[in-house]
Short mmCIF file of C-alpha atoms in Angstrom, two decimals:
data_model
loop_
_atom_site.label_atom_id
_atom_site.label_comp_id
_atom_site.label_asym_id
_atom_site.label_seq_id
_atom_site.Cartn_x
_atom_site.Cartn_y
_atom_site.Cartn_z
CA UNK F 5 0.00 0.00 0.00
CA UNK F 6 1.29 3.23 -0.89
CA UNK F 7 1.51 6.00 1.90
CA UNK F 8 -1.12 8.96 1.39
CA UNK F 9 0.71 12.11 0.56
CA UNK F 10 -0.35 15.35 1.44
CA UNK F 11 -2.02 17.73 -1.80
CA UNK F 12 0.49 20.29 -1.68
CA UNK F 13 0.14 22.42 -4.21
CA UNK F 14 0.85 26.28 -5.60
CA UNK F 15 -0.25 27.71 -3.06
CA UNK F 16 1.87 26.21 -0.39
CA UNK F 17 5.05 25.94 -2.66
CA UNK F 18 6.91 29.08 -2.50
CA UNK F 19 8.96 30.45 -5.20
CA UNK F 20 12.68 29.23 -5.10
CA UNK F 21 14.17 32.69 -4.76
CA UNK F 22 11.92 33.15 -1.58
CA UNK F 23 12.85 29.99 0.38
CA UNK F 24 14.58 30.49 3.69
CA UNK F 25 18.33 29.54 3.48
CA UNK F 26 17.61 27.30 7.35
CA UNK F 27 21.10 26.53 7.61
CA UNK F 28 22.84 30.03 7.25
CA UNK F 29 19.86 30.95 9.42
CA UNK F 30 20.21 28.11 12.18
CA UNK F 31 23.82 27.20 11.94
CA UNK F 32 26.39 28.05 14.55
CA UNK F 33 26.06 30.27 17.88
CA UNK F 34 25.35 34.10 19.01
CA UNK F 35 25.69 36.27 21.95
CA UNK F 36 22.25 35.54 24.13
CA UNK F 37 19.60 37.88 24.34
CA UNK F 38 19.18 39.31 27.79
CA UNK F 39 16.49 36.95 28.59
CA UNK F 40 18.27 34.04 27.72
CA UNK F 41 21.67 35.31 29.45
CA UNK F 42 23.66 33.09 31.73
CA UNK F 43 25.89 34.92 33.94
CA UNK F 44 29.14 33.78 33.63
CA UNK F 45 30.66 33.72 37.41
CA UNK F 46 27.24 31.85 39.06
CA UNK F 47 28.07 29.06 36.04
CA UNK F 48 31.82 28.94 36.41
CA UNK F 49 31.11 27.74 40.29
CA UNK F 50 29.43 25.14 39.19
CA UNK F 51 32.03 24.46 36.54
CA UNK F 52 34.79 24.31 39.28
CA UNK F 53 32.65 22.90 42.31
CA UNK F 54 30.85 19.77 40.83
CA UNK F 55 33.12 19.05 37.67
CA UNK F 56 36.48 20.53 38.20
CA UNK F 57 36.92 22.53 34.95
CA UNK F 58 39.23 25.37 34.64
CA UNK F 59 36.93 28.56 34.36
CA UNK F 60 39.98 30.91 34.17
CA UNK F 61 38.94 31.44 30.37
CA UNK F 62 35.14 30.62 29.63
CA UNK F 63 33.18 31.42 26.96
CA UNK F 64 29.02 31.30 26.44
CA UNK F 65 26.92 31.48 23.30
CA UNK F 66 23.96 30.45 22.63
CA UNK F 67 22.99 27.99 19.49
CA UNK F 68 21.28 29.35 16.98
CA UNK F 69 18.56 26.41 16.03
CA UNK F 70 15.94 24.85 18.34
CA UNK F 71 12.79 26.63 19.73
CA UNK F 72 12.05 24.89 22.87
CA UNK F 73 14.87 24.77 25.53
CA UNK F 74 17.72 27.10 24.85
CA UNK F 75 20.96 26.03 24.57
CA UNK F 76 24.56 27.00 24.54
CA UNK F 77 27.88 26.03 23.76
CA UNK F 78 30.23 26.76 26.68
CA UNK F 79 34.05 26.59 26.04
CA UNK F 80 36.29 26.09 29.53
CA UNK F 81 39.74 26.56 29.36
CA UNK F 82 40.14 23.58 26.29
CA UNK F 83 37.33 21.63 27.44
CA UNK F 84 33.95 22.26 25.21
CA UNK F 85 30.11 21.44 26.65
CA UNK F 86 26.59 21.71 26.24
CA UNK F 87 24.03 23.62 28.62
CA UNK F 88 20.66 23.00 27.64
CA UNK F 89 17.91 24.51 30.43
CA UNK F 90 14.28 25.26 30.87
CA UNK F 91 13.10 28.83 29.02
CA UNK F 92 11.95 31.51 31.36
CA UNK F 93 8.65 32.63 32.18
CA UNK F 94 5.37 31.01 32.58
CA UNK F 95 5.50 27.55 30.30
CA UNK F 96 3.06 25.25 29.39
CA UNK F 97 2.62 22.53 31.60
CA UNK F 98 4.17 19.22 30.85
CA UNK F 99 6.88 20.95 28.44
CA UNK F 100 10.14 21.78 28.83
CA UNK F 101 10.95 18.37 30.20
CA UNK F 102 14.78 18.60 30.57
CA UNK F 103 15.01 16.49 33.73
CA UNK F 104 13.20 13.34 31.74
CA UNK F 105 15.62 14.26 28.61
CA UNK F 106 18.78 13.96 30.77
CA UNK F 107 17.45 11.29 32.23
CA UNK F 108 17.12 9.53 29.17
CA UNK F 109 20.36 10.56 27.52
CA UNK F 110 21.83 9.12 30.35
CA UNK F 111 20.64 5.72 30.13
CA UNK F 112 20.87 5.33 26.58
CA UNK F 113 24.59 6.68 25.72
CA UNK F 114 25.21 3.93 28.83
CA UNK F 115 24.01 1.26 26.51
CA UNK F 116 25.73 2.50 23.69
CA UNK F 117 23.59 4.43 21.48
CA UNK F 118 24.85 8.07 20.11
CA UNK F 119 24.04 10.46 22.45
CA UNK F 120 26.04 13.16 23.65
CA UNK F 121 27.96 11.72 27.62
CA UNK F 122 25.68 13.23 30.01
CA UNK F 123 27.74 15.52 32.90
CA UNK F 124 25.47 16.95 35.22
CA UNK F 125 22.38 17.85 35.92
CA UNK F 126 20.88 20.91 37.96
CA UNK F 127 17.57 21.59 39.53
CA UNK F 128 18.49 24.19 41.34
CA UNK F 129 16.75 27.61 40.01
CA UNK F 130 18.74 29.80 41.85
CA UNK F 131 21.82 29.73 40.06
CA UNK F 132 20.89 30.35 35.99
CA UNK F 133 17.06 30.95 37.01
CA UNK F 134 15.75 27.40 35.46
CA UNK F 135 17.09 24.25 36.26
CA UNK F 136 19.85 22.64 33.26
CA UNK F 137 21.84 19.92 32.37
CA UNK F 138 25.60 19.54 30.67
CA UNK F 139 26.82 17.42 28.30
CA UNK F 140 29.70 16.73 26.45
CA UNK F 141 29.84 18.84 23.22
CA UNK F 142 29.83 16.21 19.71
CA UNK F 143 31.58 17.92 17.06
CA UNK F 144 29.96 17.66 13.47
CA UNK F 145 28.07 18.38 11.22
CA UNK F 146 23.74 19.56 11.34
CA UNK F 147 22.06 20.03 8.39
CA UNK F 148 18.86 22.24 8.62
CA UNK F 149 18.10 21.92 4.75
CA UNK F 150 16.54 18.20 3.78
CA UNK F 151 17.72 18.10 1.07
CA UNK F 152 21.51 18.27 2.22
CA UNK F 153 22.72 20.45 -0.45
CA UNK F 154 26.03 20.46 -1.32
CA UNK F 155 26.88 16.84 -0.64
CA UNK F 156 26.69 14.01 -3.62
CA UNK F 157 24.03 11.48 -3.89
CA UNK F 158 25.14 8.93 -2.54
CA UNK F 159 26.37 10.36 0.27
CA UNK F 160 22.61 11.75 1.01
CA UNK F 161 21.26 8.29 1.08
CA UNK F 162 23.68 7.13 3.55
CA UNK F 163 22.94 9.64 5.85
CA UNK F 164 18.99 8.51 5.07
CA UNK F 165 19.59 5.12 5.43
CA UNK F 166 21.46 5.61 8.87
CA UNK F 167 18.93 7.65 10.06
CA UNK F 168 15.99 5.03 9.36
CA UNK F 169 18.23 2.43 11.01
CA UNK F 170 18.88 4.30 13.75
CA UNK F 171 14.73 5.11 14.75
CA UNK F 172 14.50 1.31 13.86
CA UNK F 173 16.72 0.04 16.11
CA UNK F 174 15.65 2.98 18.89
CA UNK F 175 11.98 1.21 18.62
CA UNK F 176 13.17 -2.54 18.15
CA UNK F 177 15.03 -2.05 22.19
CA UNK F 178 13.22 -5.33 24.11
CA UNK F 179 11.11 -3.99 27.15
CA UNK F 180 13.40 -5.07 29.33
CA UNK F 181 15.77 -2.43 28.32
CA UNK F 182 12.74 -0.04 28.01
CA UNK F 183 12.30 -0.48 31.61
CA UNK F 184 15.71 0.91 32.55
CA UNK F 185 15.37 4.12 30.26
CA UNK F 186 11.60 5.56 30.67
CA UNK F 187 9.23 4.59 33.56
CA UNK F 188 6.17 2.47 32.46
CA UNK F 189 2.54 4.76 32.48
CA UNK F 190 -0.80 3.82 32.46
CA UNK F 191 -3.14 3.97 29.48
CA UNK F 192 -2.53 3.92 25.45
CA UNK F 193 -0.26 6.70 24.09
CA UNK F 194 -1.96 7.58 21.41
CA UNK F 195 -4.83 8.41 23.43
CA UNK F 196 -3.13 9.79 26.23
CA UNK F 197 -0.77 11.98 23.79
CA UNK F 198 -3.50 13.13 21.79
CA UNK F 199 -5.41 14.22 24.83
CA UNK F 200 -2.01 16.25 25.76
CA UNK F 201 -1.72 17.80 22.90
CA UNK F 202 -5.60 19.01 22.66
CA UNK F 203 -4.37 20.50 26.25
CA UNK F 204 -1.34 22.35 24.98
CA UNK F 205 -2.70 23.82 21.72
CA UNK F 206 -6.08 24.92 23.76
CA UNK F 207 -3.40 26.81 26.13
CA UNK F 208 -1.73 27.98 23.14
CA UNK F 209 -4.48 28.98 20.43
CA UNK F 210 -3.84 32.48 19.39
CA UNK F 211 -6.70 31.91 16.87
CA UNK F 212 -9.97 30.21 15.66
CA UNK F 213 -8.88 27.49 13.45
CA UNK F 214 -12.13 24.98 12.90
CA UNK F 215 -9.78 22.11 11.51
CA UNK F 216 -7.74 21.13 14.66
CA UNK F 217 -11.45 20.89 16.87
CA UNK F 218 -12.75 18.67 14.10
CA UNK F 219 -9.29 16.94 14.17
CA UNK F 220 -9.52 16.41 18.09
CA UNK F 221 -13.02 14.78 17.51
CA UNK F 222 -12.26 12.81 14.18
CA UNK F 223 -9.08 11.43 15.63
CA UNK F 224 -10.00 10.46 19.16
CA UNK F 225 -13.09 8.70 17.27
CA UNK F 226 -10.89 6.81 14.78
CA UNK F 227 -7.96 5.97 17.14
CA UNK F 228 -6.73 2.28 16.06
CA UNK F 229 -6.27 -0.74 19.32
CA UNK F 230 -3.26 0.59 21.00
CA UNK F 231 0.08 -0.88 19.65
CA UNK F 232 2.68 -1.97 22.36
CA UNK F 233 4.94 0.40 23.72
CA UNK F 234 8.43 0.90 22.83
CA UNK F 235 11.08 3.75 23.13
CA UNK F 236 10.34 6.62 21.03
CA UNK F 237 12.44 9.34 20.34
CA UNK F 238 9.21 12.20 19.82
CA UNK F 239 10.74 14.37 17.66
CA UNK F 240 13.22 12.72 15.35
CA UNK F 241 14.36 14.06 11.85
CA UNK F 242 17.71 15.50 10.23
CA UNK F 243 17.71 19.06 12.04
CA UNK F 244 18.48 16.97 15.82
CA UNK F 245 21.14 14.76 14.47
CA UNK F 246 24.62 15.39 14.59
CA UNK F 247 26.09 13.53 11.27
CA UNK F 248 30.19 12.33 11.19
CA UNK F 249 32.31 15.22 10.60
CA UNK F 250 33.67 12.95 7.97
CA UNK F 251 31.34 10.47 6.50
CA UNK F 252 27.52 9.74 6.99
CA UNK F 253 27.77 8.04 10.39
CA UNK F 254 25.45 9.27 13.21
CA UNK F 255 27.53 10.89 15.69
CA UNK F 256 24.88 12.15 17.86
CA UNK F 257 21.00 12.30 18.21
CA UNK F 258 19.65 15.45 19.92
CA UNK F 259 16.35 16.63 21.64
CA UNK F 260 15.48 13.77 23.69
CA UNK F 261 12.82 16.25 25.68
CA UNK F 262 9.55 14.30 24.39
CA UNK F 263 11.10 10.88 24.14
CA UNK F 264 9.16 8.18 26.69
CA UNK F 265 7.61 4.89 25.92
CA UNK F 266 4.75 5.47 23.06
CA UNK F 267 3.87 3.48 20.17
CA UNK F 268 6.48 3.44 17.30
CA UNK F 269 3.68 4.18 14.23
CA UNK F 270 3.41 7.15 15.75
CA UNK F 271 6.89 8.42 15.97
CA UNK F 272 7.76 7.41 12.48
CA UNK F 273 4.38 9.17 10.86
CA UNK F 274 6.36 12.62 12.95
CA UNK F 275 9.78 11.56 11.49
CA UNK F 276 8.41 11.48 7.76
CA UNK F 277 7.69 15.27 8.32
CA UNK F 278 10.46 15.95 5.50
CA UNK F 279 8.18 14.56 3.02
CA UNK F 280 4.50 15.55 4.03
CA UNK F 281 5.21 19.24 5.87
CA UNK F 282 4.38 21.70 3.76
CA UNK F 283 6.93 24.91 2.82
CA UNK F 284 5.96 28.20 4.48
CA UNK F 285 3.78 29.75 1.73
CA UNK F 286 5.13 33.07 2.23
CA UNK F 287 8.53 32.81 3.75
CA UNK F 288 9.34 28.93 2.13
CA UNK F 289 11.11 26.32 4.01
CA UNK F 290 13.67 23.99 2.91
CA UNK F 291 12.67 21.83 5.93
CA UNK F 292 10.28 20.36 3.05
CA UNK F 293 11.13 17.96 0.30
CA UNK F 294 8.16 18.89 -1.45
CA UNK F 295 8.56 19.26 -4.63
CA UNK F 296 12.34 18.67 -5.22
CA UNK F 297 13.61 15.55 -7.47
CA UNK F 298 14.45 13.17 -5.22
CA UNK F 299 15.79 10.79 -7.44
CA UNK F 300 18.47 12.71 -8.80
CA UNK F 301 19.26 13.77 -4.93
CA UNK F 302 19.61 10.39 -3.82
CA UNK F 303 17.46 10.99 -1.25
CA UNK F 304 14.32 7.96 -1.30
CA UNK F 305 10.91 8.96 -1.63
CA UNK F 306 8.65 8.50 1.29
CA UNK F 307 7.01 5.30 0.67
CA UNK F 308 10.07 3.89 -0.11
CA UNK F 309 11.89 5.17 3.18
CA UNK F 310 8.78 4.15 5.19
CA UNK F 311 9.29 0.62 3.36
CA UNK F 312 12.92 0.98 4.48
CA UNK F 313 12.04 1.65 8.23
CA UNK F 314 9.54 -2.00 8.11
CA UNK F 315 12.31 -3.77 6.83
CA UNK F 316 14.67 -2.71 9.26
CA UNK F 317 12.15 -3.40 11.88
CA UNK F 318 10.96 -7.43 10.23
CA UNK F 319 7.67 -5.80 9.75
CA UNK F 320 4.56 -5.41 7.58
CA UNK F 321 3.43 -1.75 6.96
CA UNK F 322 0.10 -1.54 8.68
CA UNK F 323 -2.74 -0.77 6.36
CA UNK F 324 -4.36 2.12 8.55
CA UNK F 325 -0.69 4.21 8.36
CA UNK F 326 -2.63 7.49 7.52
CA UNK F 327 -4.38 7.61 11.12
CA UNK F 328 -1.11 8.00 12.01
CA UNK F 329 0.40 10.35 10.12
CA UNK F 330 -2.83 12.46 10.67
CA UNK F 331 -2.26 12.20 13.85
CA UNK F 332 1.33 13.53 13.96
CA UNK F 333 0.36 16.25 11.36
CA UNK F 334 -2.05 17.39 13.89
CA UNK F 335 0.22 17.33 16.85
CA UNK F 336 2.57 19.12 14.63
CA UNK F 337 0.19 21.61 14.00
CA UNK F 338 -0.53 22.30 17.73
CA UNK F 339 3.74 22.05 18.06
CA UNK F 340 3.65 25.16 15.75
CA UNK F 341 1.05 26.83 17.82
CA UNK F 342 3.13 26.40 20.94
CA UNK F 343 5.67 28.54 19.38
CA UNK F 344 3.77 30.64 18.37
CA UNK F 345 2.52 31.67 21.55
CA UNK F 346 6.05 31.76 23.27
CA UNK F 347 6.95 34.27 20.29
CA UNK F 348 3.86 36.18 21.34
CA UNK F 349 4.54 36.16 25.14
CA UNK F 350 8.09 36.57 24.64
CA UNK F 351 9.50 33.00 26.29
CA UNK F 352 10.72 31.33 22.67
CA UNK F 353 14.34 29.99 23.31
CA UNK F 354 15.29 31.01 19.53
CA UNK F 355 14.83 34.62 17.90
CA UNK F 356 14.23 33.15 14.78
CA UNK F 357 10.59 31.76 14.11
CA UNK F 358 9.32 31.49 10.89
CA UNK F 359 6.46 29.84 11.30
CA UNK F 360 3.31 32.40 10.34
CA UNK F 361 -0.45 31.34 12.09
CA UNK F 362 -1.90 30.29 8.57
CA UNK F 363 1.20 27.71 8.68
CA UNK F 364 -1.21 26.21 11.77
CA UNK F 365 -4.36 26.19 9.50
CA UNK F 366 -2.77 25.33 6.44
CA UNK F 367 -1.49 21.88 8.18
CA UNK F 368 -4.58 21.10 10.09
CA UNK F 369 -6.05 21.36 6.75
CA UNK F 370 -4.03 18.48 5.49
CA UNK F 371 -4.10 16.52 8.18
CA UNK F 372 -7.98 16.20 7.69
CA UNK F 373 -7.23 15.41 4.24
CA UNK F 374 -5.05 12.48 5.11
CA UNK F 375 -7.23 11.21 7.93
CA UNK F 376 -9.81 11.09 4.89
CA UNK F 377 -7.82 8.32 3.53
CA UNK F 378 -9.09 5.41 5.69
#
C-alpha cells in the first residue's frame, strides 16, 4: 500500500528565490539575548565545584537552532560542553521536560547508542534561574536543509539510510531495556498523547482554526487498538542529528525532551515530516522535500523510506498508516502553535521563528485530508 501524501500544491510551494536559506539561518552560535543570558561567574562555580573545569577562560553562546529549551555552547579553558535549560517565564505545563531528557540521555549513551555523555544535571533555580543539564559537546556536522545540499548522492542516502536504522533500532530495544530508560505509564499513548496535545494547543491557540477541533473529535473517534509500547524518540528528523564530521555516520541524536515509551507508528508518521510538511507559503522552508527531485538527490521517496524503516524493523506496513500520520500532522500543528505563543509572550528559546499562524491552518487542513484516507 502506498503511503497517502499530502495535496500540496501552488499555493503552499513558495517560489525558489523566496525559500529560507535554514542553515545560514540556524547554523552556529550568538551572543544571548538578555532573557536568555547566563551569567558567567554563578556558572563557572558550578564548573569548578561539581566538575572541576578550569573557568579561568570561559566562553558562552547560545545555538542558533531549536525553539524549545535554549541552549549554549560553553568553552572552559580547552574543554567544550553543552548547557541545555528550561526557558523563562510562565511555560506550558508538561513541556520543557529537561530532567526526563537527561534522564534519558543518560541511560541510553550507557548502553551504547549516540548520544552526547551526560555531565550533570541541575535543579536548582537559583543559580541560571531554570534548572539545566551539561553534556559533552559532539563535534559535526547539522544540516537544517533536507535536502543536504552540497553533498553528492550517494552520500545523502547514507545519511537517510542511517537515520531510518537508527529510529529502527531505537523502537526494536526489548522492554526489558525499556524499563531501565523511561518509567512504564498507564493507558494507550496515542490516546493519552493526543489528549495532551488538545491540552497544549487549547493553552496555546492564538486563533480560531475549525480544523484542529474537528481533528480532536475525528481522531479520538478513529484511534486504532493501542500498539505496544516501545522507546520513542518524539521528535526525530535530520535538524536533531549530529552527522560524522567525515562520512555519513550518526555521531549524535539530539532533543530527547519528548522521548518516553509510546507506540512506534506514531513516531515514524512525525519523522516522515520531511516529506508531508508543507513549505511556508510566504517565507518557504527547505525543511520540506516537497517538490524537489528526489531521485536525482539520492534521497528515497517517502514510501520507499517508510518501506525501508519495516524492513529494518521485520515488519509489515500496517494498512491504517494514515491515522497516524494524521495524527502527527495534527500534533505538529498544535507544536507550531506552541511557538507561536512563546513568540507572542516573549518566552521562545530562539529569535528566529518562521512559522506564520496560517502555517497552523494550512497543516490542520491536510491533516484532515489524510485522515480522509481510511
Amino acid at each position: 500500500m502506498n503511503l497517502p501524501l499530502p495535496l500540496i500544491s501552488k499555493p503552499f510551494l513558495p517560489e525558489k528565490q523566496d525559500v529560507i536559506d535554514r542553515q545560514a539561518l540556524f547554523e552556529g552560535t550568538e551572543t544571548p539575548s538578555e532573557g536568555l543570558h547566563i551569567i558567567p561567574e554563578r556558572l563557572a562555580a558550578v564548573l569548578r565545584e561539581r566538575l572541576g573545569l578550569d573557568t579561568s577562560k570561559l566562553n558562552i553562546e547560545k545555538f542558533k537552532g531549536g525553539q524549545s529549551n535554549p541552549t549554549y555552547r560553553v568553552d572552559a579553558g580547552a574543554k567544550s560542553i553543552v548547557l541545555r535549560k528550561r526557558p523563562p517565564g510562565v511555560l506550558v505545563k508538561s513541556a520543557h521536560a529537561i530532567d526526563r531528557e537527561f534522564a534519558v540521555i543518560s541511560a541510553l549513551h550507557a548502553r551504547g547508542f549516540a548520544a552526547p555523555e551526560p555531565l550533570l544535571y541541575v535543579e536548582d533555580e537559583s543559580i541560571l534561574g531554570t534548572a539545566f543539564y551539561l553534556v559533552e559537546y559532539v563535534d559535526g556536522r547539522i544540516f537544517w536543509n533536507a535536502d543536504l545540499p552540497g553533498l553528492d548522492p550517494m552520500e545523502r542516502g547514507a545519511i537517510y539510510a542511517g537515520m531510518n536504522r537508527f529510529l529502527a533500532e531505537l523502537h526494536s530495544l526489548p522492554k526489558s531495556e525499556i524499563d531501565h530508560l523511561v518509567p512504564a505509564r498507564g493507558g494507550d499513548y496515542v490516546a493519552r498523547n493526543l489528549a495532551r496535545w488538545n491540552s497544549i494547543y487549547d493553552q496555546s491557540e492564538l486563533a480560531d482554526i475549525p480544523d484542529m477541533a474537528r481533528l480532536a473529535n475525528d481522531l479520538r473517534a478513529a484511534m486504532p487498538p493501542a500498539q505496544p509500547a516501545v522507546m520513542i524518540h518524539g521528535d526525530y528528523g535530520l535538524y536533531n542529528i549530529i552527522v560524522e564530521k567525515r562520512g555519513a555516520g550518526i555521531a549524535a541524536v539530539l532533543d530527547w525532551e519528548m522521548a518516553t515509551r509510546g507506540d512506534a507508528l506514531v513516531d515514524l508518521a512525525h519523522h516522515l515530516r520531511a516529506w508531508w510538511d508543507i513549505p511556508d507559503h510566504e517565507a518557504g522552508s527547505t525543511s520540506s522535500l516537497a517538490g524537489l527531485d528526489l531521485a536525482a538527490l539520492g534521497i528515497p521517496d517517502m514510501d520507499s523510506y517508510a518501506d525501508l524503516y519495516f524492513s529494518n524493523r521485520g515488519l509489515q506496513k500496517p494498512s491504517n498508516f494514515a491515522y497516524y500520520l494524521a495524527f502527527a500532522q495534527y500534533r505538529y500543528a498544535a507544536m507550531i502553535q506552541g511557538i507561536l505563543k512563546r513568540a507572542a509572550t516573549g518566552t521562545a528559546s530562539s529569535r528566529r521563528v518562521l512559522h506564520r499562524q496560517e502555517r497552523v491552518a494550512a497543516i490542520a487542513r491536510m491533516a484532515v485530508q489524510t485522515l480522509e484516507c481510511l
